[in-house]
Amino acid sequence: MIRLSIPLRQTLSRLSLPVLVAAAFGTMLLGKADALLAERARTVLADVLTPFYAAFAQPARAVRDAVAELPGLLALREENARLREENERLRRWQAAALALEAENVQLRGQLAFIPERAPAFQTARVVADGGGVYARAVLVALPPGVEVSRGQIALDERGFVGRVAEVGNRSARILLATDINSRVPVTLEGSRSRAMMVGTNGGRPRLQFWTEDTRPAEGERLVTSAQGIAFPAGLPVGVVRRTPTGGAEVELFARLDRLDLVRLFDFGLGALLPPEAVARPEPRGRR
């Protein structure tokens, strides 16, 4: 039997390839002869093999997704470590802020401090740029019943924008901080030195008239100064940017090129100024 089985296996192995080729050609001829039958056969075969495909595809998909998410997981790990460090730093700042707030309340109680009245404000929408005698100004629409007076301070969500220069029944014109007619007293937060921010009709106002022993530092924050009673103290203005020639300009916090809504604050200072002190128009082309 063993001697007979060996030649039989050899014969079958030699015949397997021709048999498979013949079966393939037969299947092709059958498909050409009867397309409907071939389609049904393919459908039945697909139905039979689909569960196996799904069973094998699930692990392969899981492995592929895991490999694709690996860079993201590594980035998330680094981001998580950074956020933990930042959260810890913010907790320390929060503890320091709470301690300073408690100390501030205690000192105010000892000094019989009277807090200032919160200023009233109105929100207005910018409807036009430029126009009038000013090169850098915007026109805002006022809803019926809203009262606005000259000299009120305009702020956006980031900082100082300008002052109300003209008022009508349904509109008001705001003189921007970059206009050549704008003069804003400011304070350097780092040195507490005072200076004057002067508009240039350009993108950044100039910083002038600071004290000789104090040089504005690059990146130093500026806030409004109460000197001259025209502005309240402490409104955020911008940061110092040094020029190649050694001068100082102000990069404003407010985005004057994309103003949409502004808040007009009434600090009660406009009534203390004569009308001509709010703005003195100069020719539009002058720089």
mmCIF file of C-alpha atoms in Angstrom:
data_model
loop_
_atom_site.group_PDB
_atom_site.id
_atom_site.type_symbol
_atom_site.label_atom_id
_atom_site.label_comp_id
_atom_site.label_asym_id
_atom_site.label_seq_id
_atom_site.Cartn_x
_atom_site.Cartn_y
_atom_site.Cartn_z
ATOM 1 C CA MET A 1 0.000 0.000 0.000
ATOM 2 C CA ILE A 2 2.825 2.362 0.884
ATOM 3 C CA ARG A 3 4.524 1.577 -2.412
ATOM 4 C CA LEU A 4 1.280 2.309 -4.298
ATOM 5 C CA SER A 5 0.471 5.494 -2.344
ATOM 6 C CA ILE A 6 3.710 7.221 -3.266
ATOM 7 C CA PRO A 7 3.166 7.052 -7.066
ATOM 8 C CA LEU A 8 -0.479 8.010 -6.529
ATOM 9 C CA ARG A 9 0.462 11.124 -4.652
ATOM 10 C CA GLN A 10 3.000 12.058 -7.293
ATOM 11 C CA THR A 11 0.397 11.633 -10.010
ATOM 12 C CA LEU A 12 -2.150 13.741 -8.151
ATOM 13 C CA SER A 13 0.396 16.489 -7.533
ATOM 14 C CA ARG A 14 1.238 16.613 -11.254
ATOM 15 C CA LEU A 15 -2.451 16.710 -12.183
ATOM 16 C CA SER A 16 -3.499 19.359 -9.606
ATOM 17 C CA LEU A 17 -2.248 22.321 -11.619
ATOM 18 C CA PRO A 18 -3.912 21.285 -14.900
ATOM 19 C CA VAL A 19 -7.117 20.515 -13.037
ATOM 20 C CA LEU A 20 -7.165 23.934 -11.368
ATOM 21 C CA VAL A 21 -6.442 25.649 -14.681
ATOM 22 C CA ALA A 22 -9.229 23.699 -16.357
ATOM 23 C CA ALA A 23 -11.608 24.594 -13.513
ATOM 24 C CA ALA A 24 -10.729 28.265 -13.882
ATOM 25 C CA PHE A 25 -11.338 28.205 -17.617
ATOM 26 C CA GLY A 26 -14.563 26.322 -17.043
ATOM 27 C CA THR A 27 -15.727 28.934 -14.581
ATOM 28 C CA MET A 28 -14.866 31.722 -17.036
ATOM 29 C CA LEU A 29 -16.735 29.971 -19.843
ATOM 30 C CA LEU A 30 -19.680 29.371 -17.556
ATOM 31 C CA GLY A 31 -19.716 33.058 -16.625
ATOM 32 C CA LYS A 32 -19.678 34.044 -20.279
ATOM 33 C CA ALA A 33 -22.374 31.542 -21.143
ATOM 34 C CA ASP A 34 -24.724 32.368 -18.286
ATOM 35 C CA ALA A 35 -24.029 35.771 -16.692
ATOM 36 C CA LEU A 36 -27.029 35.530 -14.378
ATOM 37 C CA LEU A 37 -25.845 32.222 -12.959
ATOM 38 C CA ALA A 38 -22.327 33.576 -12.443
ATOM 39 C CA GLU A 39 -23.694 36.637 -10.677
ATOM 40 C CA ARG A 40 -25.778 34.456 -8.364
ATOM 41 C CA ALA A 41 -22.756 32.308 -7.636
ATOM 42 C CA ARG A 42 -20.661 35.360 -6.802
ATOM 43 C CA THR A 43 -23.407 36.651 -4.556
ATOM 44 C CA VAL A 44 -23.704 33.335 -2.701
ATOM 45 C CA LEU A 45 -19.933 33.139 -2.349
ATOM 46 C CA ALA A 46 -19.773 36.723 -1.058
ATOM 47 C CA ASP A 47 -22.523 35.964 1.459
ATOM 48 C CA VAL A 48 -20.622 32.926 2.692
ATOM 49 C CA LEU A 49 -17.262 34.706 2.960
ATOM 50 C CA THR A 50 -18.496 38.025 4.397
ATOM 51 C CA PRO A 51 -18.511 36.828 8.048
ATOM 52 C CA PHE A 52 -14.945 35.585 7.636
ATOM 53 C CA TYR A 53 -13.897 38.876 6.023
ATOM 54 C CA ALA A 54 -15.484 40.789 8.907
ATOM 55 C CA ALA A 55 -13.829 38.556 11.510
ATOM 56 C CA PHE A 56 -10.395 39.066 9.966
ATOM 57 C CA ALA A 57 -10.914 42.753 9.154
ATOM 58 C CA GLN A 58 -11.768 43.794 12.726
ATOM 59 C CA PRO A 59 -8.316 43.020 14.226
ATOM 60 C CA ALA A 60 -6.594 44.485 11.163
ATOM 61 C CA ARG A 61 -8.640 47.695 11.491
ATOM 62 C CA ALA A 62 -7.857 47.907 15.202
ATOM 63 C CA VAL A 63 -4.137 47.548 14.531
ATOM 64 C CA ARG A 64 -4.276 50.131 11.717
ATOM 65 C CA ASP A 65 -6.162 52.617 13.914
ATOM 66 C CA ALA A 66 -3.744 52.074 16.782
ATOM 67 C CA VAL A 67 -0.771 52.763 14.519
ATOM 68 C CA ALA A 68 -2.468 55.890 13.115
ATOM 69 C CA GLU A 69 -3.294 57.203 16.597
ATOM 70 C CA LEU A 70 0.171 56.597 18.020
ATOM 71 C CA PRO A 71 1.584 60.040 17.038
ATOM 72 C CA GLY A 72 -1.548 61.678 18.406
ATOM 73 C CA LEU A 73 -1.223 59.768 21.680
ATOM 74 C CA LEU A 74 2.388 60.864 22.030
ATOM 75 C CA ALA A 75 1.379 64.477 21.361
ATOM 76 C CA LEU A 76 -1.450 64.199 23.891
ATOM 77 C CA ARG A 77 0.975 62.904 26.468
ATOM 78 C CA GLU A 78 3.258 65.892 25.963
ATOM 79 C CA GLU A 79 0.259 68.251 25.987
ATOM 80 C CA ASN A 80 -1.014 66.654 29.201
ATOM 81 C CA ALA A 81 2.354 67.155 30.889
ATOM 82 C CA ARG A 82 2.444 70.790 29.759
ATOM 83 C CA LEU A 83 -1.104 71.419 30.992
ATOM 84 C CA ARG A 84 -0.309 69.836 34.357
ATOM 85 C CA GLU A 85 2.653 72.151 34.761
ATOM 86 C CA GLU A 86 0.602 75.161 33.670
ATOM 87 C CA ASN A 87 -2.246 74.199 36.003
ATOM 88 C CA GLU A 88 0.169 73.953 38.906
ATOM 89 C CA ARG A 89 1.587 77.374 38.071
ATOM 90 C CA LEU A 90 -1.909 78.858 37.856
ATOM 91 C CA ARG A 91 -2.756 77.379 41.255
ATOM 92 C CA ARG A 92 0.238 79.147 42.743
ATOM 93 C CA TRP A 93 -0.842 82.409 41.100
ATOM 94 C CA GLN A 94 -4.382 81.879 42.392
ATOM 95 C CA ALA A 95 -3.111 81.406 45.932
ATOM 96 C CA ALA A 96 -1.018 84.573 45.616
ATOM 97 C CA ALA A 97 -3.985 86.498 44.182
ATOM 98 C CA LEU A 98 -6.277 85.375 47.008
ATOM 99 C CA ALA A 99 -3.687 86.415 49.588
ATOM 100 C CA LEU A 100 -3.272 89.818 47.936
ATOM 101 C CA GLU A 101 -7.035 90.273 47.714
ATOM 102 C CA ALA A 102 -7.440 89.542 51.427
ATOM 103 C CA GLU A 103 -4.610 91.955 52.258
ATOM 104 C CA ASN A 104 -6.135 94.590 49.978
ATOM 105 C CA VAL A 105 -9.526 94.282 51.691
ATOM 106 C CA GLN A 106 -7.874 94.611 55.089
ATOM 107 C CA LEU A 107 -5.878 97.699 54.086
ATOM 108 C CA ARG A 108 -8.903 99.354 52.529
ATOM 109 C CA GLY A 109 -10.834 98.776 55.732
ATOM 110 C CA GLN A 110 -8.099 100.401 57.762
ATOM 111 C CA LEU A 111 -7.954 103.394 55.414
ATOM 112 C CA ALA A 112 -11.751 103.782 55.288
ATOM 113 C CA PHE A 113 -11.463 103.445 51.501
ATOM 114 C CA ILE A 114 -14.505 104.541 49.468
ATOM 115 C CA PRO A 115 -14.721 102.534 46.210
ATOM 116 C CA GLU A 116 -15.291 104.426 42.986
ATOM 117 C CA ARG A 117 -18.633 104.207 41.243
ATOM 118 C CA ALA A 118 -18.674 101.740 38.370
ATOM 119 C CA PRO A 119 -18.879 103.704 35.112
ATOM 120 C CA ALA A 120 -21.967 103.427 32.948
ATOM 121 C CA PHE A 121 -21.469 102.334 29.351
ATOM 122 C CA GLN A 122 -23.363 101.798 26.133
ATOM 123 C CA THR A 123 -22.568 99.291 23.395
ATOM 124 C CA ALA A 124 -22.617 100.577 19.822
ATOM 125 C CA ARG A 125 -21.942 98.985 16.440
ATOM 126 C CA VAL A 126 -19.404 100.424 14.019
ATOM 127 C CA VAL A 127 -21.122 101.183 10.706
ATOM 128 C CA ALA A 128 -18.502 103.176 8.758
ATOM 129 C CA ASP A 129 -14.803 104.040 8.736
ATOM 130 C CA GLY A 130 -13.279 107.461 8.202
ATOM 131 C CA GLY A 131 -15.144 110.485 7.017
ATOM 132 C CA GLY A 132 -15.368 113.990 8.424
ATOM 133 C CA VAL A 133 -12.324 116.034 9.272
ATOM 134 C CA TYR A 134 -10.458 113.135 10.882
ATOM 135 C CA ALA A 135 -8.226 110.674 9.045
ATOM 136 C CA ARG A 136 -8.613 107.909 11.625
ATOM 137 C CA ALA A 137 -12.168 107.774 12.950
ATOM 138 C CA VAL A 138 -15.158 105.449 12.895
ATOM 139 C CA LEU A 139 -18.884 106.119 12.901
ATOM 140 C CA VAL A 140 -21.104 104.163 15.306
ATOM 141 C CA ALA A 141 -24.886 103.820 15.224
ATOM 142 C CA LEU A 142 -26.797 104.758 18.376
ATOM 143 C CA PRO A 143 -30.129 103.075 19.155
ATOM 144 C CA PRO A 144 -33.068 105.380 19.916
ATOM 145 C CA GLY A 145 -33.004 106.671 23.466
ATOM 146 C CA VAL A 146 -29.274 106.123 23.973
ATOM 147 C CA GLU A 147 -27.486 109.258 25.120
ATOM 148 C CA VAL A 148 -23.801 109.705 24.391
ATOM 149 C CA SER A 149 -21.717 112.787 25.087
ATOM 150 C CA ARG A 150 -18.443 114.082 23.700
ATOM 151 C CA GLY A 151 -15.354 112.915 25.494
ATOM 152 C CA GLN A 152 -16.643 109.479 26.436
ATOM 153 C CA ILE A 153 -14.069 106.695 26.254
ATOM 154 C CA ALA A 154 -14.403 103.949 23.626
ATOM 155 C CA LEU A 155 -13.060 100.463 24.390
ATOM 156 C CA ASP A 156 -13.267 97.160 22.590
ATOM 157 C CA GLU A 157 -12.842 93.774 24.272
ATOM 158 C CA ARG A 158 -9.047 94.210 24.347
ATOM 159 C CA GLY A 159 -8.343 97.806 25.278
ATOM 160 C CA PHE A 160 -8.467 101.522 24.507
ATOM 161 C CA VAL A 161 -9.903 102.532 21.119
ATOM 162 C CA GLY A 162 -10.403 106.301 21.280
ATOM 163 C CA ARG A 163 -12.799 109.024 22.365
ATOM 164 C CA VAL A 164 -16.151 110.328 21.177
ATOM 165 C CA ALA A 165 -15.478 113.485 19.164
ATOM 166 C CA GLU A 166 -18.858 114.183 17.537
ATOM 167 C CA VAL A 167 -22.389 113.244 18.564
ATOM 168 C CA GLY A 168 -25.578 113.257 16.514
ATOM 169 C CA ASN A 169 -29.129 112.046 17.104
ATOM 170 C CA ARG A 170 -28.537 108.516 15.794
ATOM 171 C CA SER A 171 -24.764 108.351 15.430
ATOM 172 C CA ALA A 172 -21.461 109.310 17.016
ATOM 173 C CA ARG A 173 -17.956 109.664 15.609
ATOM 174 C CA ILE A 174 -15.055 108.156 17.541
ATOM 175 C CA LEU A 175 -11.602 109.661 17.159
ATOM 176 C CA LEU A 176 -9.232 106.684 17.135
ATOM 177 C CA ALA A 177 -5.992 106.592 19.095
ATOM 178 C CA THR A 178 -4.010 106.480 15.843
ATOM 179 C CA ASP A 179 -5.375 109.786 14.477
ATOM 180 C CA ILE A 180 -2.947 112.691 14.354
ATOM 181 C CA ASN A 181 -5.332 114.714 16.559
ATOM 182 C CA SER A 182 -5.229 112.112 19.345
ATOM 183 C CA ARG A 183 -3.256 112.845 22.512
ATOM 184 C CA VAL A 184 -3.501 110.308 25.327
ATOM 185 C CA PRO A 185 -1.532 110.549 28.616
ATOM 186 C CA VAL A 186 -0.221 107.104 29.530
ATOM 187 C CA THR A 187 1.737 105.421 32.303
ATOM 188 C CA LEU A 188 4.503 102.862 31.835
ATOM 189 C CA GLU A 189 3.531 100.023 34.130
ATOM 190 C CA GLY A 190 7.085 98.850 34.739
ATOM 191 C CA SER A 191 8.673 102.145 35.751
ATOM 192 C CA ARG A 192 5.457 104.055 36.599
ATOM 193 C CA SER A 193 6.795 106.855 34.416
ATOM 194 C CA ARG A 194 4.348 109.056 32.527
ATOM 195 C CA ALA A 195 4.434 109.820 28.828
ATOM 196 C CA MET A 196 2.211 111.012 26.004
ATOM 197 C CA MET A 197 0.865 108.769 23.234
ATOM 198 C CA VAL A 198 0.489 110.790 20.030
ATOM 199 C CA GLY A 199 -1.359 109.617 16.931
ATOM 200 C CA THR A 200 0.442 109.586 13.580
ATOM 201 C CA ASN A 201 -2.339 108.632 11.132
ATOM 202 C CA GLY A 202 -0.390 105.381 10.771
ATOM 203 C CA GLY A 203 -0.734 101.951 12.282
ATOM 204 C CA ARG A 204 1.023 102.763 15.570
ATOM 205 C CA PRO A 205 1.009 105.962 17.681
ATOM 206 C CA ARG A 206 4.275 107.457 18.886
ATOM 207 C CA LEU A 207 5.355 107.640 22.493
ATOM 208 C CA GLN A 208 6.743 111.052 23.504
ATOM 209 C CA PHE A 209 7.667 113.207 26.483
ATOM 210 C CA TRP A 210 8.760 110.504 28.905
ATOM 211 C CA THR A 211 11.150 111.456 31.695
ATOM 212 C CA GLU A 212 14.843 111.586 30.825
ATOM 213 C CA ASP A 213 15.892 109.056 33.454
ATOM 214 C CA THR A 214 13.356 106.466 32.250
ATOM 215 C CA ARG A 215 13.647 104.787 28.886
ATOM 216 C CA PRO A 216 10.564 102.835 27.683
ATOM 217 C CA ALA A 217 11.493 99.159 27.464
ATOM 218 C CA GLU A 218 10.538 96.895 24.596
ATOM 219 C CA GLY A 219 7.290 95.099 25.430
ATOM 220 C CA GLU A 220 6.471 97.262 28.472
ATOM 221 C CA ARG A 221 2.736 97.626 29.052
ATOM 222 C CA LEU A 222 1.003 100.998 28.880
ATOM 223 C CA VAL A 223 -2.169 102.131 30.644
ATOM 224 C CA THR A 224 -3.980 105.439 30.615
ATOM 225 C CA SER A 225 -2.969 108.113 33.084
ATOM 226 C CA ALA A 226 -5.342 110.368 35.014
ATOM 227 C CA GLN A 227 -3.000 113.299 34.514
ATOM 228 C CA GLY A 228 -4.898 116.189 32.955
ATOM 229 C CA ILE A 229 -8.361 114.867 34.032
ATOM 230 C CA ALA A 230 -9.184 113.861 30.454
ATOM 231 C CA PHE A 231 -8.834 110.107 31.022
ATOM 232 C CA PRO A 232 -9.329 107.707 33.922
ATOM 233 C CA ALA A 233 -6.283 105.837 35.156
ATOM 234 C CA GLY A 234 -5.541 102.202 34.426
ATOM 235 C CA LEU A 235 -7.273 101.527 31.092
ATOM 236 C CA PRO A 236 -5.218 99.034 29.018
ATOM 237 C CA VAL A 237 -3.625 100.709 26.002
ATOM 238 C CA GLY A 238 -0.837 98.570 24.520
ATOM 239 C CA VAL A 239 2.853 97.706 24.679
ATOM 240 C CA VAL A 240 6.023 99.586 23.741
ATOM 241 C CA ARG A 241 7.766 98.742 20.470
ATOM 242 C CA ARG A 242 11.188 100.241 19.806
ATOM 243 C CA THR A 243 11.921 101.548 16.316
ATOM 244 C CA PRO A 244 15.248 101.100 14.452
ATOM 245 C CA THR A 245 15.940 104.812 14.898
ATOM 246 C CA GLY A 246 15.644 104.579 18.689
ATOM 247 C CA GLY A 247 12.139 105.956 19.018
ATOM 248 C CA ALA A 248 9.218 104.326 20.758
ATOM 249 C CA GLU A 249 5.868 103.350 19.281
ATOM 250 C CA VAL A 250 2.786 101.803 20.817
ATOM 251 C CA GLU A 251 1.331 98.525 19.602
ATOM 252 C CA LEU A 252 -2.284 98.913 20.666
ATOM 253 C CA PHE A 253 -4.205 96.095 22.304
ATOM 254 C CA ALA A 254 -7.360 97.156 20.452
ATOM 255 C CA ARG A 255 -7.798 95.883 16.909
ATOM 256 C CA LEU A 256 -8.662 99.108 15.158
ATOM 257 C CA ASP A 257 -8.644 97.481 11.720
ATOM 258 C CA ARG A 258 -11.472 95.095 12.618
ATOM 259 C CA LEU A 259 -13.749 97.038 14.933
ATOM 260 C CA ASP A 260 -17.315 95.768 15.076
ATOM 261 C CA LEU A 261 -18.702 96.570 18.526
ATOM 262 C CA VAL A 262 -17.351 99.184 20.921
ATOM 263 C CA ARG A 263 -18.351 100.161 24.442
ATOM 264 C CA LEU A 264 -18.705 103.853 25.209
ATOM 265 C CA PHE A 265 -17.891 104.490 28.870
ATOM 266 C CA ASP A 266 -19.006 107.541 30.783
ATOM 267 C CA PHE A 267 -16.413 108.206 33.500
ATOM 268 C CA GLY A 268 -17.895 111.629 34.232
ATOM 269 C CA LEU A 269 -14.847 113.440 32.848
ATOM 270 C CA GLY A 270 -16.307 114.980 29.696
ATOM 271 C CA ALA A 271 -18.179 117.653 31.631
ATOM 272 C CA LEU A 272 -14.901 118.869 33.139
ATOM 273 C CA LEU A 273 -13.407 119.712 29.739
ATOM 274 C CA PRO A 274 -14.234 122.559 27.352
ATOM 275 C CA PRO A 275 -15.555 121.434 23.948
ATOM 276 C CA GLU A 276 -12.387 122.450 22.106
ATOM 277 C CA ALA A 277 -10.287 120.219 24.391
ATOM 278 C CA VAL A 278 -11.879 116.996 23.157
ATOM 279 C CA ALA A 279 -10.224 117.192 19.745
ATOM 280 C CA ARG A 280 -8.591 119.860 17.620
ATOM 281 C CA PRO A 281 -8.860 118.760 14.017
ATOM 282 C CA GLU A 282 -5.774 119.070 11.855
ATOM 283 C CA PRO A 283 -5.538 118.512 8.099
ATOM 284 C CA ARG A 284 -6.064 114.888 7.086
ATOM 285 C CA GLY A 285 -2.865 114.629 5.116
ATOM 286 C CA ARG A 286 -0.552 115.938 7.803
ATOM 287 C CA ARG A 287 1.717 113.383 9.522
#
